[in-house]
PDB file of C-alpha atoms in Angstrom:
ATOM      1  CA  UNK A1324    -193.563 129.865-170.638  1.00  0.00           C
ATOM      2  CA  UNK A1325    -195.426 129.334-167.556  1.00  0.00           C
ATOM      3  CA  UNK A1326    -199.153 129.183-170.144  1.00  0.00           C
ATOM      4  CA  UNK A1327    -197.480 126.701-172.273  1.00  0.00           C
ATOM      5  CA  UNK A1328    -196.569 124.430-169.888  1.00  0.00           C
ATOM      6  CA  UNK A1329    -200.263 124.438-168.364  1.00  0.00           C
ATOM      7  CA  UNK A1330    -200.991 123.497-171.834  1.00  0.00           C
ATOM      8  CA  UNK A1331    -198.221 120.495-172.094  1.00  0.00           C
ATOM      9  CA  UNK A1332    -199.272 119.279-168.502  1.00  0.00           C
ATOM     10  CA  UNK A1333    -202.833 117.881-168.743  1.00  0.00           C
ATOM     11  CA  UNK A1334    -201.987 116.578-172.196  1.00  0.00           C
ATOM     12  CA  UNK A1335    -199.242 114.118-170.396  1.00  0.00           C
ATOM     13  CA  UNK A1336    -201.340 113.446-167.680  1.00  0.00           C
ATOM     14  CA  UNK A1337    -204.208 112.479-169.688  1.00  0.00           C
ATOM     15  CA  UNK A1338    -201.969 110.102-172.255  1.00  0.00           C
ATOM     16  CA  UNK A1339    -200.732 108.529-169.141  1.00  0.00           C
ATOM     17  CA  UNK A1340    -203.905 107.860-167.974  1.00  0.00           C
ATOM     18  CA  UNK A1341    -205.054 105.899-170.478  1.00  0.00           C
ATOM     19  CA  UNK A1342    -202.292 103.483-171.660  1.00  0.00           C
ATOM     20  CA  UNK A1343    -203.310 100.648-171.051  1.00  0.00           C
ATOM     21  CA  UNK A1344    -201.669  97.026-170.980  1.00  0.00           C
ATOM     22  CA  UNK A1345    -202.234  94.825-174.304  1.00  0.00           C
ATOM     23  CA  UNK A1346    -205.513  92.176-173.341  1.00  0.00           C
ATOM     24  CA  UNK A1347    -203.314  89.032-173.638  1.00  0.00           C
ATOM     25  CA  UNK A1348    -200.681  90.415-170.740  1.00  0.00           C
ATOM     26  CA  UNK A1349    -203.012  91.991-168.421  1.00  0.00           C
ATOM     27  CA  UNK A1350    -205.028  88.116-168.056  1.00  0.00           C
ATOM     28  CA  UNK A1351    -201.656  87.265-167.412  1.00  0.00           C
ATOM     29  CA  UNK A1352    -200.707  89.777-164.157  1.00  0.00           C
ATOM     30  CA  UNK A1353    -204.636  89.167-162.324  1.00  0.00           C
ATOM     31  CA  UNK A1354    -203.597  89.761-159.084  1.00  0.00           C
ATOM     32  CA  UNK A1355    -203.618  86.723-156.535  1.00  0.00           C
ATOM     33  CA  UNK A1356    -203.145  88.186-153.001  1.00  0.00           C
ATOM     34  CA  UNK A1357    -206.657  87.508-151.969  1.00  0.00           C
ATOM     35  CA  UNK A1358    -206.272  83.831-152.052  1.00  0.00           C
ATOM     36  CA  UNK A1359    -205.450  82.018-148.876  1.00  0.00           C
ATOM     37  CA  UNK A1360    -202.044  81.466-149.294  1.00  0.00           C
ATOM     38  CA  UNK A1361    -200.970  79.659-146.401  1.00  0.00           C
ATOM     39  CA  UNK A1362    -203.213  76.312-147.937  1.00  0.00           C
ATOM     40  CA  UNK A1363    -202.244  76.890-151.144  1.00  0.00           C
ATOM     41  CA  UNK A1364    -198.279  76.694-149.876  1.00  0.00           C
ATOM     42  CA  UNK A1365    -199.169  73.960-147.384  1.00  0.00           C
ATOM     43  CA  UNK A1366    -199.725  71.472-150.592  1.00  0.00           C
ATOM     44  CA  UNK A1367    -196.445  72.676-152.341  1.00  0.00           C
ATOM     45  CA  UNK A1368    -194.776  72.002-148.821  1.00  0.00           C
ATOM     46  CA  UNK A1369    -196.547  68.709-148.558  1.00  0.00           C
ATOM     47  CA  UNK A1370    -195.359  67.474-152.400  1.00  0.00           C
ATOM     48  CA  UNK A1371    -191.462  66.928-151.305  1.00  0.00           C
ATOM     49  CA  UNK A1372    -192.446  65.283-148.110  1.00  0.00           C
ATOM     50  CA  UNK A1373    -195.036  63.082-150.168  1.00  0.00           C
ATOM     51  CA  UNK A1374    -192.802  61.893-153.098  1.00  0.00           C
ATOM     52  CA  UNK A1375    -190.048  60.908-150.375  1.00  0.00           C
ATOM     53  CA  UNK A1376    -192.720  58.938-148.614  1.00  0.00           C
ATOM     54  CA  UNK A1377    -193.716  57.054-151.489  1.00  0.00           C
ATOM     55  CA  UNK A1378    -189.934  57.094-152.853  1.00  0.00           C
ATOM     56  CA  UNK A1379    -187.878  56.087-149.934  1.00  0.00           C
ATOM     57  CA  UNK A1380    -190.378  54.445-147.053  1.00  0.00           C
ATOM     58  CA  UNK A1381    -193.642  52.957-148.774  1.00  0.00           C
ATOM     59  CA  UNK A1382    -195.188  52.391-151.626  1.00  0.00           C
ATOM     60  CA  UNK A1383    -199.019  53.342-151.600  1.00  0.00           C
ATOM     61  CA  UNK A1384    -200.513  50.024-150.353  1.00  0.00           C
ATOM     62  CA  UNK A1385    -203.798  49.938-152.723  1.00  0.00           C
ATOM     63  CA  UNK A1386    -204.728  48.503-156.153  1.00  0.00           C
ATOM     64  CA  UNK A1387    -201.550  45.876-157.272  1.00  0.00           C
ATOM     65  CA  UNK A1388    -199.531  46.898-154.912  1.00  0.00           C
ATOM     66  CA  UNK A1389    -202.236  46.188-152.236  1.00  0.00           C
ATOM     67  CA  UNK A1390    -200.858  43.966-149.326  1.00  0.00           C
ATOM     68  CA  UNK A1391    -203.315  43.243-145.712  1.00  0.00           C
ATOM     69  CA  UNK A1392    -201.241  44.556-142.802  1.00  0.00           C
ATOM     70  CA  UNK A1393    -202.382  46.239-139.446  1.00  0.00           C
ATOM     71  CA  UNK A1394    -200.327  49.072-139.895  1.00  0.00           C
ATOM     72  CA  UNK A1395    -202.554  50.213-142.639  1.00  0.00           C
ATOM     73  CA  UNK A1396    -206.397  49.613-140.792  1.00  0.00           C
ATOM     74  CA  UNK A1397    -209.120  47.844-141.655  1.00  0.00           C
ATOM     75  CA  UNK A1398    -209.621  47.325-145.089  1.00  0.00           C
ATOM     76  CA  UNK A1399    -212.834  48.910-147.261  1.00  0.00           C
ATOM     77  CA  UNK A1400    -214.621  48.088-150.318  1.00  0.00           C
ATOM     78  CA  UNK A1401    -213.177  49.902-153.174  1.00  0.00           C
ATOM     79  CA  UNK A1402    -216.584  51.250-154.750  1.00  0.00           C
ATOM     80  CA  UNK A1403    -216.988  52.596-150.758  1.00  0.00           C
ATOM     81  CA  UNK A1404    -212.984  53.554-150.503  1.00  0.00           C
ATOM     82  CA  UNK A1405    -213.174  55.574-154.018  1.00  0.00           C
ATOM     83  CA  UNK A1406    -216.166  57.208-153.368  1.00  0.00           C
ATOM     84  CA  UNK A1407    -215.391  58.314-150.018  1.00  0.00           C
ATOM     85  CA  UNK A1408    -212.038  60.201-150.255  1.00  0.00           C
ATOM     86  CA  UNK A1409    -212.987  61.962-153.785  1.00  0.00           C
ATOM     87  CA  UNK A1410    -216.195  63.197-152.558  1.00  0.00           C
ATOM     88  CA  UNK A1411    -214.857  66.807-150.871  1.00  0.00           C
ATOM     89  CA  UNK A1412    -214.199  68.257-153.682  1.00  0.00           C
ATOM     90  CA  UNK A1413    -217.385  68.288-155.223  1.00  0.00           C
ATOM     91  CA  UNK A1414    -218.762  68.898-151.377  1.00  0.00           C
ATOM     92  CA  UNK A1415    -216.318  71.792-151.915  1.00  0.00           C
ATOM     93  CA  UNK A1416    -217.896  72.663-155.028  1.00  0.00           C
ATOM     94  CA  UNK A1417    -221.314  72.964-153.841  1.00  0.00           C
ATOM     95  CA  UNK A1418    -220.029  75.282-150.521  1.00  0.00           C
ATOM     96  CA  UNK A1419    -217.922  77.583-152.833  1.00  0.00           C
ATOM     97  CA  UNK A1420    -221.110  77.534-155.397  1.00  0.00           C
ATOM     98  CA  UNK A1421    -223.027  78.941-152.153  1.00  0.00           C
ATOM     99  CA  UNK A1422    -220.471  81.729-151.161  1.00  0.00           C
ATOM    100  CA  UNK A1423    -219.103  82.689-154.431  1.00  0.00           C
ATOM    101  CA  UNK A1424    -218.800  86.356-155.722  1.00  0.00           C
ATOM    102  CA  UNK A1425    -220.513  87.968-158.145  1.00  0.00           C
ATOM    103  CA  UNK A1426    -217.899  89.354-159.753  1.00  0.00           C
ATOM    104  CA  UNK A1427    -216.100  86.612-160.030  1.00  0.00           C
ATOM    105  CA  UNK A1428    -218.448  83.738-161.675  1.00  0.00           C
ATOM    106  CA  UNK A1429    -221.865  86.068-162.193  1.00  0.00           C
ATOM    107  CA  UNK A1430    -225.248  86.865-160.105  1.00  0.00           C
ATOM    108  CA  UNK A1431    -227.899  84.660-159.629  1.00  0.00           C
ATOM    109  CA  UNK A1432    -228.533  80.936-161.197  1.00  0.00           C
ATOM    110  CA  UNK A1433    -226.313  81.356-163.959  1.00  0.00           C
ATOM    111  CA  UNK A1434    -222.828  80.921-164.554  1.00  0.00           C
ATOM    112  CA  UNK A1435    -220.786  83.931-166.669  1.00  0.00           C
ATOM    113  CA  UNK A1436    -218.753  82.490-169.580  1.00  0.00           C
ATOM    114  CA  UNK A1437    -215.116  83.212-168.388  1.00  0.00           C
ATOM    115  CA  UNK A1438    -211.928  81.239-167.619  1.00  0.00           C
ATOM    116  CA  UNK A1439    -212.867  81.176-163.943  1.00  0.00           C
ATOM    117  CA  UNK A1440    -216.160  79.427-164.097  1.00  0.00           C
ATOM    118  CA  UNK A1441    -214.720  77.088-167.609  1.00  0.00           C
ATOM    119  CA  UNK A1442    -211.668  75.725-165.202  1.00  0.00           C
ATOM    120  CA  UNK A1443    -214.692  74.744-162.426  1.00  0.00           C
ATOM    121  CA  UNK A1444    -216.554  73.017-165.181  1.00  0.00           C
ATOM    122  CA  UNK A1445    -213.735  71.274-165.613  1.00  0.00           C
ATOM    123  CA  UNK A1446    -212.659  70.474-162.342  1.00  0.00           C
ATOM    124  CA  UNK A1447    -216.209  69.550-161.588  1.00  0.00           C
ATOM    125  CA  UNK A1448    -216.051  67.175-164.450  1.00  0.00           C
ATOM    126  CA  UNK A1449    -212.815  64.807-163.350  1.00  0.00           C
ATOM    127  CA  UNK A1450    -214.465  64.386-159.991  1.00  0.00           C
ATOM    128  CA  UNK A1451    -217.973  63.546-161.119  1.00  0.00           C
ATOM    129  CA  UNK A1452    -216.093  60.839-163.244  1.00  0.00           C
ATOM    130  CA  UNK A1453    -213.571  59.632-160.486  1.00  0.00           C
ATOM    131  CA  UNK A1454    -215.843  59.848-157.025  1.00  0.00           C
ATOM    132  CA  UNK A1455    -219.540  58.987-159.016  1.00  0.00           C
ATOM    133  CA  UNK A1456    -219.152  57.740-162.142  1.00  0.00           C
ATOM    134  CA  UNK A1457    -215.371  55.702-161.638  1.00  0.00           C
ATOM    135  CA  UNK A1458    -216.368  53.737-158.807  1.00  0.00           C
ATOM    136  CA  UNK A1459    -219.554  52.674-160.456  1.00  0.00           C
ATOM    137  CA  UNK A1460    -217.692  51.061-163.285  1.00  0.00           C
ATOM    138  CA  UNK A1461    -214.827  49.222-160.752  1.00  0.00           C
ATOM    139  CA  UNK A1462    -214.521  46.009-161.653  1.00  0.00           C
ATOM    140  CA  UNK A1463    -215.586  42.970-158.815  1.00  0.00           C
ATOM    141  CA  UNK A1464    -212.003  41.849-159.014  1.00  0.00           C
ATOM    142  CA  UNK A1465    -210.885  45.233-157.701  1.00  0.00           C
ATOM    143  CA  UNK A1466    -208.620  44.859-154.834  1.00  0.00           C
ATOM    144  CA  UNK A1467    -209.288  46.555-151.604  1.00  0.00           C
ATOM    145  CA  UNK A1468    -208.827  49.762-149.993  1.00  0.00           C
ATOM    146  CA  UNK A1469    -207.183  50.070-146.387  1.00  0.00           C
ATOM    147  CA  UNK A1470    -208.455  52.450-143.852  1.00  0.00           C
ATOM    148  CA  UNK A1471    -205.419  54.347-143.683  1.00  0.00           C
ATOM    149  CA  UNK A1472    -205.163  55.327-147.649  1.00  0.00           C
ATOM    150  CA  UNK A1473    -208.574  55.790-147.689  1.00  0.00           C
ATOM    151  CA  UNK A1474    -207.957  58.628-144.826  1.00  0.00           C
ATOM    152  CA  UNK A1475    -204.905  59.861-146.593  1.00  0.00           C
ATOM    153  CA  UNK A1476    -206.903  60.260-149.306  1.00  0.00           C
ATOM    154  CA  UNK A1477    -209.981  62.068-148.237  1.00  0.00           C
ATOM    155  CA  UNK A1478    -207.411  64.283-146.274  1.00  0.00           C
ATOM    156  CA  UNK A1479    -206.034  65.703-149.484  1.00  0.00           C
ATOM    157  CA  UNK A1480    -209.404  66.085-151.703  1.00  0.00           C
ATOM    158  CA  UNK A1481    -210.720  68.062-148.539  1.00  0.00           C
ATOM    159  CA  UNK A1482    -207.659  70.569-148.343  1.00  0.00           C
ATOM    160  CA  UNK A1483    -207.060  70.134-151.996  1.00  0.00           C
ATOM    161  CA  UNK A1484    -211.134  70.858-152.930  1.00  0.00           C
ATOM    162  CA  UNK A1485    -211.413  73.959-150.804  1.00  0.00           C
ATOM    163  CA  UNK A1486    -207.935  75.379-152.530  1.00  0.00           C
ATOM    164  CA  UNK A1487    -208.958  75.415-155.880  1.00  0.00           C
ATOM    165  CA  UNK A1488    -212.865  75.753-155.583  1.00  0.00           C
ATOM    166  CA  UNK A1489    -212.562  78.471-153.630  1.00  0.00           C
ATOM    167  CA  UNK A1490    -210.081  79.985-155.818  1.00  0.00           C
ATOM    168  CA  UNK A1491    -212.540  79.825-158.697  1.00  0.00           C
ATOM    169  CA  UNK A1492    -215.406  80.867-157.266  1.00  0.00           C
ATOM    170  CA  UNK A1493    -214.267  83.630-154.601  1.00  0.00           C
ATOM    171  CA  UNK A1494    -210.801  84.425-154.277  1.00  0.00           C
ATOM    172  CA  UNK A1495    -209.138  84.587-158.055  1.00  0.00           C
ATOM    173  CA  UNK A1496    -211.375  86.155-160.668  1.00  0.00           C
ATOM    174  CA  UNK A1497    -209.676  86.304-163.990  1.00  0.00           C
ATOM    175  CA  UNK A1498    -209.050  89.341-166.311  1.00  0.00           C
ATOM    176  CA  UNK A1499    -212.289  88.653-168.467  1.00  0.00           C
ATOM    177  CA  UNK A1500    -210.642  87.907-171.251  1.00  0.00           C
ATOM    178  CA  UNK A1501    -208.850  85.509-170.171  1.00  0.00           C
ATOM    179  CA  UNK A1502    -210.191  82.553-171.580  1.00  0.00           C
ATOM    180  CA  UNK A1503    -209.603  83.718-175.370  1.00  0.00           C
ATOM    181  CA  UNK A1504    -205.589  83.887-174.776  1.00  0.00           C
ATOM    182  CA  UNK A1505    -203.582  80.946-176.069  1.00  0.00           C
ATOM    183  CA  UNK A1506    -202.626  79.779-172.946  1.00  0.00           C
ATOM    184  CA  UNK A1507    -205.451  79.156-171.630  1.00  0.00           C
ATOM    185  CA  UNK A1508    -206.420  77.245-174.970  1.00  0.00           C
ATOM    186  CA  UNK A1509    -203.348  75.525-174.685  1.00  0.00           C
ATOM    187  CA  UNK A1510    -203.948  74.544-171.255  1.00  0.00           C
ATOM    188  CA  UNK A1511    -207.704  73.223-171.448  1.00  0.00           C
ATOM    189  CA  UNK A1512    -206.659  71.176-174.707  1.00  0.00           C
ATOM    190  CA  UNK A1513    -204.159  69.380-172.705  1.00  0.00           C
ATOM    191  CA  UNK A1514    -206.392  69.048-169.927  1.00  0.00           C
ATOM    192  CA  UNK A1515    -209.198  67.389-172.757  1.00  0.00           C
ATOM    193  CA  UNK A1516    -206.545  65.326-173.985  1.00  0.00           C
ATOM    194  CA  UNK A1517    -205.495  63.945-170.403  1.00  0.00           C
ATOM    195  CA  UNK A1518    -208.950  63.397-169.404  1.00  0.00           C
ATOM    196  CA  UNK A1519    -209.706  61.100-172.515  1.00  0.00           C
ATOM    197  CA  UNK A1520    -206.602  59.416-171.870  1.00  0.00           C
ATOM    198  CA  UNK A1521    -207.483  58.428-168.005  1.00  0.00           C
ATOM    199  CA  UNK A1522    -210.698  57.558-168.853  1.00  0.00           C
ATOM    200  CA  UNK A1523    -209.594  55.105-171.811  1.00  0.00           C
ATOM    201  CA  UNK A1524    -207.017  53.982-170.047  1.00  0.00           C
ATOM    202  CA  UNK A1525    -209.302  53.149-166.935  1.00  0.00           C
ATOM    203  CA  UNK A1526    -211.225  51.460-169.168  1.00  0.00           C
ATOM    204  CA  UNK A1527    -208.492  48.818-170.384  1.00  0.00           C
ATOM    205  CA  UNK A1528    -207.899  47.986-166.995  1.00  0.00           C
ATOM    206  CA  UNK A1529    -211.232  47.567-165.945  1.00  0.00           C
ATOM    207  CA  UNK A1530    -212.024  45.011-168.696  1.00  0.00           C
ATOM    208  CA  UNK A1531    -208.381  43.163-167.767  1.00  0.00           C
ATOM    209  CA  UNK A1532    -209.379  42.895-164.252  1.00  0.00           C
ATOM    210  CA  UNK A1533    -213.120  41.618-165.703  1.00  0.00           C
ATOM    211  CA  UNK A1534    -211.221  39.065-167.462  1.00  0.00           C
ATOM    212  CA  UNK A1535    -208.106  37.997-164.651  1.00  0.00           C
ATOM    213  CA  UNK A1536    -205.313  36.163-165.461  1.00  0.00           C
ATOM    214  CA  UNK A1537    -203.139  33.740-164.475  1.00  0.00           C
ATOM    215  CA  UNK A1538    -199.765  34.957-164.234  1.00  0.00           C
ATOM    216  CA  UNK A1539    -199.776  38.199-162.455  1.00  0.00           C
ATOM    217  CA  UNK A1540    -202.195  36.752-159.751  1.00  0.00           C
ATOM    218  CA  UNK A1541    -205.269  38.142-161.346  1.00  0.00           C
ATOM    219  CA  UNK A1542    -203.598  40.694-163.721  1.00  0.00           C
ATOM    220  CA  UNK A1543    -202.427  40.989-167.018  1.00  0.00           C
ATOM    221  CA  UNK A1544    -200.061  43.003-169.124  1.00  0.00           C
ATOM    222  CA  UNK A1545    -202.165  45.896-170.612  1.00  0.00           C
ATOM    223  CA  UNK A1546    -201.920  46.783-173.916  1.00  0.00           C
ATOM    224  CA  UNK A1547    -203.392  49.364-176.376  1.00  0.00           C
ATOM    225  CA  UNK A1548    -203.542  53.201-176.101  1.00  0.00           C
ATOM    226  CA  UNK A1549    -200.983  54.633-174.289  1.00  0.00           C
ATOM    227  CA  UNK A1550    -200.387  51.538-172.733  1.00  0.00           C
ATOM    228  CA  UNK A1551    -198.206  50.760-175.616  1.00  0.00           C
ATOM    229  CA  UNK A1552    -195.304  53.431-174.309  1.00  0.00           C
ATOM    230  CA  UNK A1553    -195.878  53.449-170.629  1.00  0.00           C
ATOM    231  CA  UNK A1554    -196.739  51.033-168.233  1.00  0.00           C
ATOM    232  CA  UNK A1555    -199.311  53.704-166.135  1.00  0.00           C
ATOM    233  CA  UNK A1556    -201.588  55.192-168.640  1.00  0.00           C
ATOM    234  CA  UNK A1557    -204.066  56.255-166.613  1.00  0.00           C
ATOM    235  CA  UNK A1558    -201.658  58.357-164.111  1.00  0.00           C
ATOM    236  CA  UNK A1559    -199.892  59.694-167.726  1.00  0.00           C
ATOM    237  CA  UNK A1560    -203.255  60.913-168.175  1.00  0.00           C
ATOM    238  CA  UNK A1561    -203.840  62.551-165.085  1.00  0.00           C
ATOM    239  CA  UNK A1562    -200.991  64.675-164.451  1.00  0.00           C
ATOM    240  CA  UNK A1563    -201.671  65.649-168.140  1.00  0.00           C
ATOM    241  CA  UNK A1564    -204.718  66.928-166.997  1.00  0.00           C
ATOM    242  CA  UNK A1565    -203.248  68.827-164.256  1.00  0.00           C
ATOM    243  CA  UNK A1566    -200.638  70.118-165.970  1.00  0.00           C
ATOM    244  CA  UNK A1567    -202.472  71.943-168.414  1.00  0.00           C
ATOM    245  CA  UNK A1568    -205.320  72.859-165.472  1.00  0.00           C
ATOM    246  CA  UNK A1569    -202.117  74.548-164.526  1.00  0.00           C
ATOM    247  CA  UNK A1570    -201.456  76.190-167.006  1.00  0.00           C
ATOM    248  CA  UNK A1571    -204.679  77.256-167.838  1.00  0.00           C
ATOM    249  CA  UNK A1572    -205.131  78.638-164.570  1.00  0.00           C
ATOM    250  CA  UNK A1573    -201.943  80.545-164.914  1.00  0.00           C
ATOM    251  CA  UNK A1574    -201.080  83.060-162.599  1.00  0.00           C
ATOM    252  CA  UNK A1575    -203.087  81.543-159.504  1.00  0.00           C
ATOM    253  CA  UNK A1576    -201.150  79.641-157.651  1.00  0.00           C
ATOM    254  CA  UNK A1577    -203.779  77.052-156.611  1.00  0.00           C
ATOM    255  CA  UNK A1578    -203.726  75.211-160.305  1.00  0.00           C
ATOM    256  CA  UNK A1579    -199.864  75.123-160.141  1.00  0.00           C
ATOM    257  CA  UNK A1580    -199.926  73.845-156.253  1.00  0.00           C
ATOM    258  CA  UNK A1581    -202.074  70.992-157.307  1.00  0.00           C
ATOM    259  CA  UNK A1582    -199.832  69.889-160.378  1.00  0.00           C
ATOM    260  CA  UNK A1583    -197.055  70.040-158.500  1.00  0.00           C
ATOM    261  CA  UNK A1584    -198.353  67.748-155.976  1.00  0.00           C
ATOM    262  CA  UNK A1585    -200.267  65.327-158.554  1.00  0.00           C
ATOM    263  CA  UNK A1586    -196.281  64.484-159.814  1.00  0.00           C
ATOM    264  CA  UNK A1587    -195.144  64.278-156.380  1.00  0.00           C
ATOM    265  CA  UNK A1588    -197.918  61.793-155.564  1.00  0.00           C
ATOM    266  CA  UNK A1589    -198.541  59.947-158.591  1.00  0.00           C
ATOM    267  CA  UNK A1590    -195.350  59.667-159.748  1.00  0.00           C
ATOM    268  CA  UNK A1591    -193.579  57.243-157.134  1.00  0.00           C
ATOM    269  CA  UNK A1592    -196.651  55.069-157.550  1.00  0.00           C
ATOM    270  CA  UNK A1593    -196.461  54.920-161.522  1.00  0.00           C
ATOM    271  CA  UNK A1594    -192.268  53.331-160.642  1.00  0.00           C
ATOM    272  CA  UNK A1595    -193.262  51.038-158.473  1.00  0.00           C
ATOM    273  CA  UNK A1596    -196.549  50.002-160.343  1.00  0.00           C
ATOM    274  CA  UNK A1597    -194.102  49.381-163.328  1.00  0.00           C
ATOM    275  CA  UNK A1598    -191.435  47.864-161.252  1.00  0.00           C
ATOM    276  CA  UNK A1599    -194.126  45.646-160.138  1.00  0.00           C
ATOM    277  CA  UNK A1600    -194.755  44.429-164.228  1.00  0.00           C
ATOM    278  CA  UNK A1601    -191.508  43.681-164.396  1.00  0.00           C
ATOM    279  CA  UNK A1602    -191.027  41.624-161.754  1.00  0.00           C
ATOM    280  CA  UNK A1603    -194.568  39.598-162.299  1.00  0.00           C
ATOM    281  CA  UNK A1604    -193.883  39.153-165.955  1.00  0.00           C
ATOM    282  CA  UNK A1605    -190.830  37.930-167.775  1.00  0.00           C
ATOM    283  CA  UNK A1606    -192.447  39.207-171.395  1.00  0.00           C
ATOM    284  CA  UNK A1607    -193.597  42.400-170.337  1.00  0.00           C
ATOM    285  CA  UNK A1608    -192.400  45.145-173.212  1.00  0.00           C
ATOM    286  CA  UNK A1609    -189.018  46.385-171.875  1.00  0.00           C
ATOM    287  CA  UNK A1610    -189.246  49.472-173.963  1.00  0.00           C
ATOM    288  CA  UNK A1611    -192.234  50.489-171.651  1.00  0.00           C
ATOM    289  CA  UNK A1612    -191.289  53.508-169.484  1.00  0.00           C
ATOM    290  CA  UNK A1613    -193.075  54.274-166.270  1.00  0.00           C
ATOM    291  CA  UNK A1614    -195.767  57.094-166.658  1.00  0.00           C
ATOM    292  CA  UNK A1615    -193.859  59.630-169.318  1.00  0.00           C
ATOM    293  CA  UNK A1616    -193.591  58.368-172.846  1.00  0.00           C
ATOM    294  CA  UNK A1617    -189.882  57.173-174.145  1.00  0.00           C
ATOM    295  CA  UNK A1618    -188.416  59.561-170.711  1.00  0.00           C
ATOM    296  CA  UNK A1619    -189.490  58.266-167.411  1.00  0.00           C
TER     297      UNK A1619
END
């Protein structure tokens, strides 16, 4: 008895030893605990206290909704405002480039083809476009920035930038397969889609504000696009983009934490911007809804 269970014993231990999780579920259980947490639930903490800002005290003061007051500070250029409070996170980019692990995004000049350094790419991407490329392409009859938004602004791309840069590059490294799971498909398709969308949309505007128009003091009803079901196209595309960056980047944290707080923030100011239409314009589509197609 006693040989044949020294027989029976290794056997176990060895089929124990090498079961192994399916590829598709073990991208999904990476393990996050290396990431500093305490920023990454600063900005879910700071998404409540946001959206009741913008939802029960003020509306952001920039763009339509713009109005002088000395609350707010001195005002700034928009091309200067834009380019200003977007440009940590590709400052962030550059730092977490610098200090990044090898394991995580590859050894020397080159990047390694995984979801880690695909999800920078495309992080990278929105903010060459919104703090380079965006505020080249503002329109003259862009209204002004105050001091204050501007601050608010650069405030969150500086917290926000380190989060999920650093997450990328140093603290979250993928399973390597990662990238090949539907998911993350799923997620970086929706994060293609929302990009085109903001970028369209952005257009649109630009070329109404080219134009002006008489009866919303410079503005006109925008049509086209997604403009056709919501009256804030451009912020429909950009929490499409975040959402699936979220998903994509699912289970870090630091994807999810910036979603979260893109609806928190841009969500008040897609109401208000389409309370605003409303008001300005007695033929503006009433079947419009705010920033989420036929819902909100």
């Amino acid at each position: 008895q006693g040989s044949w269970q020294s027989k029976e014993n290794p056997s176990k231990r060895q089929t124990t030893s090498t079961l192994h999780l399916p590829t598709d579920l073990e991208a999904m259980v990476t393990a996050d605990s290396d990431h500093p947490a305490p920023f990454v639930w600063l900005l879910f903490i700071l998404s409540p206290i946001t959206f009741l800002l913008l939802t029960v005290i003020t509306d952001a003061p920039f763009g339509k909704l713009y109005y002088p007051r000395s609350i707010w500070g001195p005002s700034l250029p928009p091309r200067v405002a834009w380019a200003l409070f977007e440009s940590p996170n590709l400052v962030w980019c550059i730092w977490s480039l610098i200090h990044r692990r090898p394991e995580v995004l590859g050894k020397g000049t080159s990047l390694a083809l995984n979801a880690n350094s695909i999800l920078l790419i495309a992080f990278v991407a929105h903010y060459v476009n919104r703090s380079v490329l965006y505020p080249m392409r503002m329109s003259r009859n862009s209204k002004k920035v105050p001091l204050a938004v501007a601050a608010s602004g650069f405030s969150f791309c500086a917290l926000n930038g380190y989060i999920q840069t650093s997450a990328l590059c140093i603290y979250h490294p993928f399973h390597p397969s990662h990238h090949t799971t539907p998911q993350f498909i799923a997620g970086m398709i929706l994060f293609l889609i929302g990009m085109a969308v903001n970028i369209h949309s952005d257009s649109i505007l630009r070329r109404l504000r080219d134009k002006g128009g008489a009866g919303g003091g410079g503005y006109q009803i925008p049509r086209g696009g997604l403009f056709e079901y919501v009256s804030c196209a451009n912020l429909s595309g950009e929490l499409l983009e975040w959402t699936g960056f979220a998903l994509a980047g699912w289970p870090s944290h630091a994807p999810l934490a910036f979603a979260v707080y893109s609806f928190a923030n841009l969500v008040p100011r897609a109401l208000s911007q389409h309370s605003w239409y409303l008001e300005k314009f007695e033929e503006y589509p009433k079947g419009r809804k705010a920033v989420v197609p036929f819902l909100l």
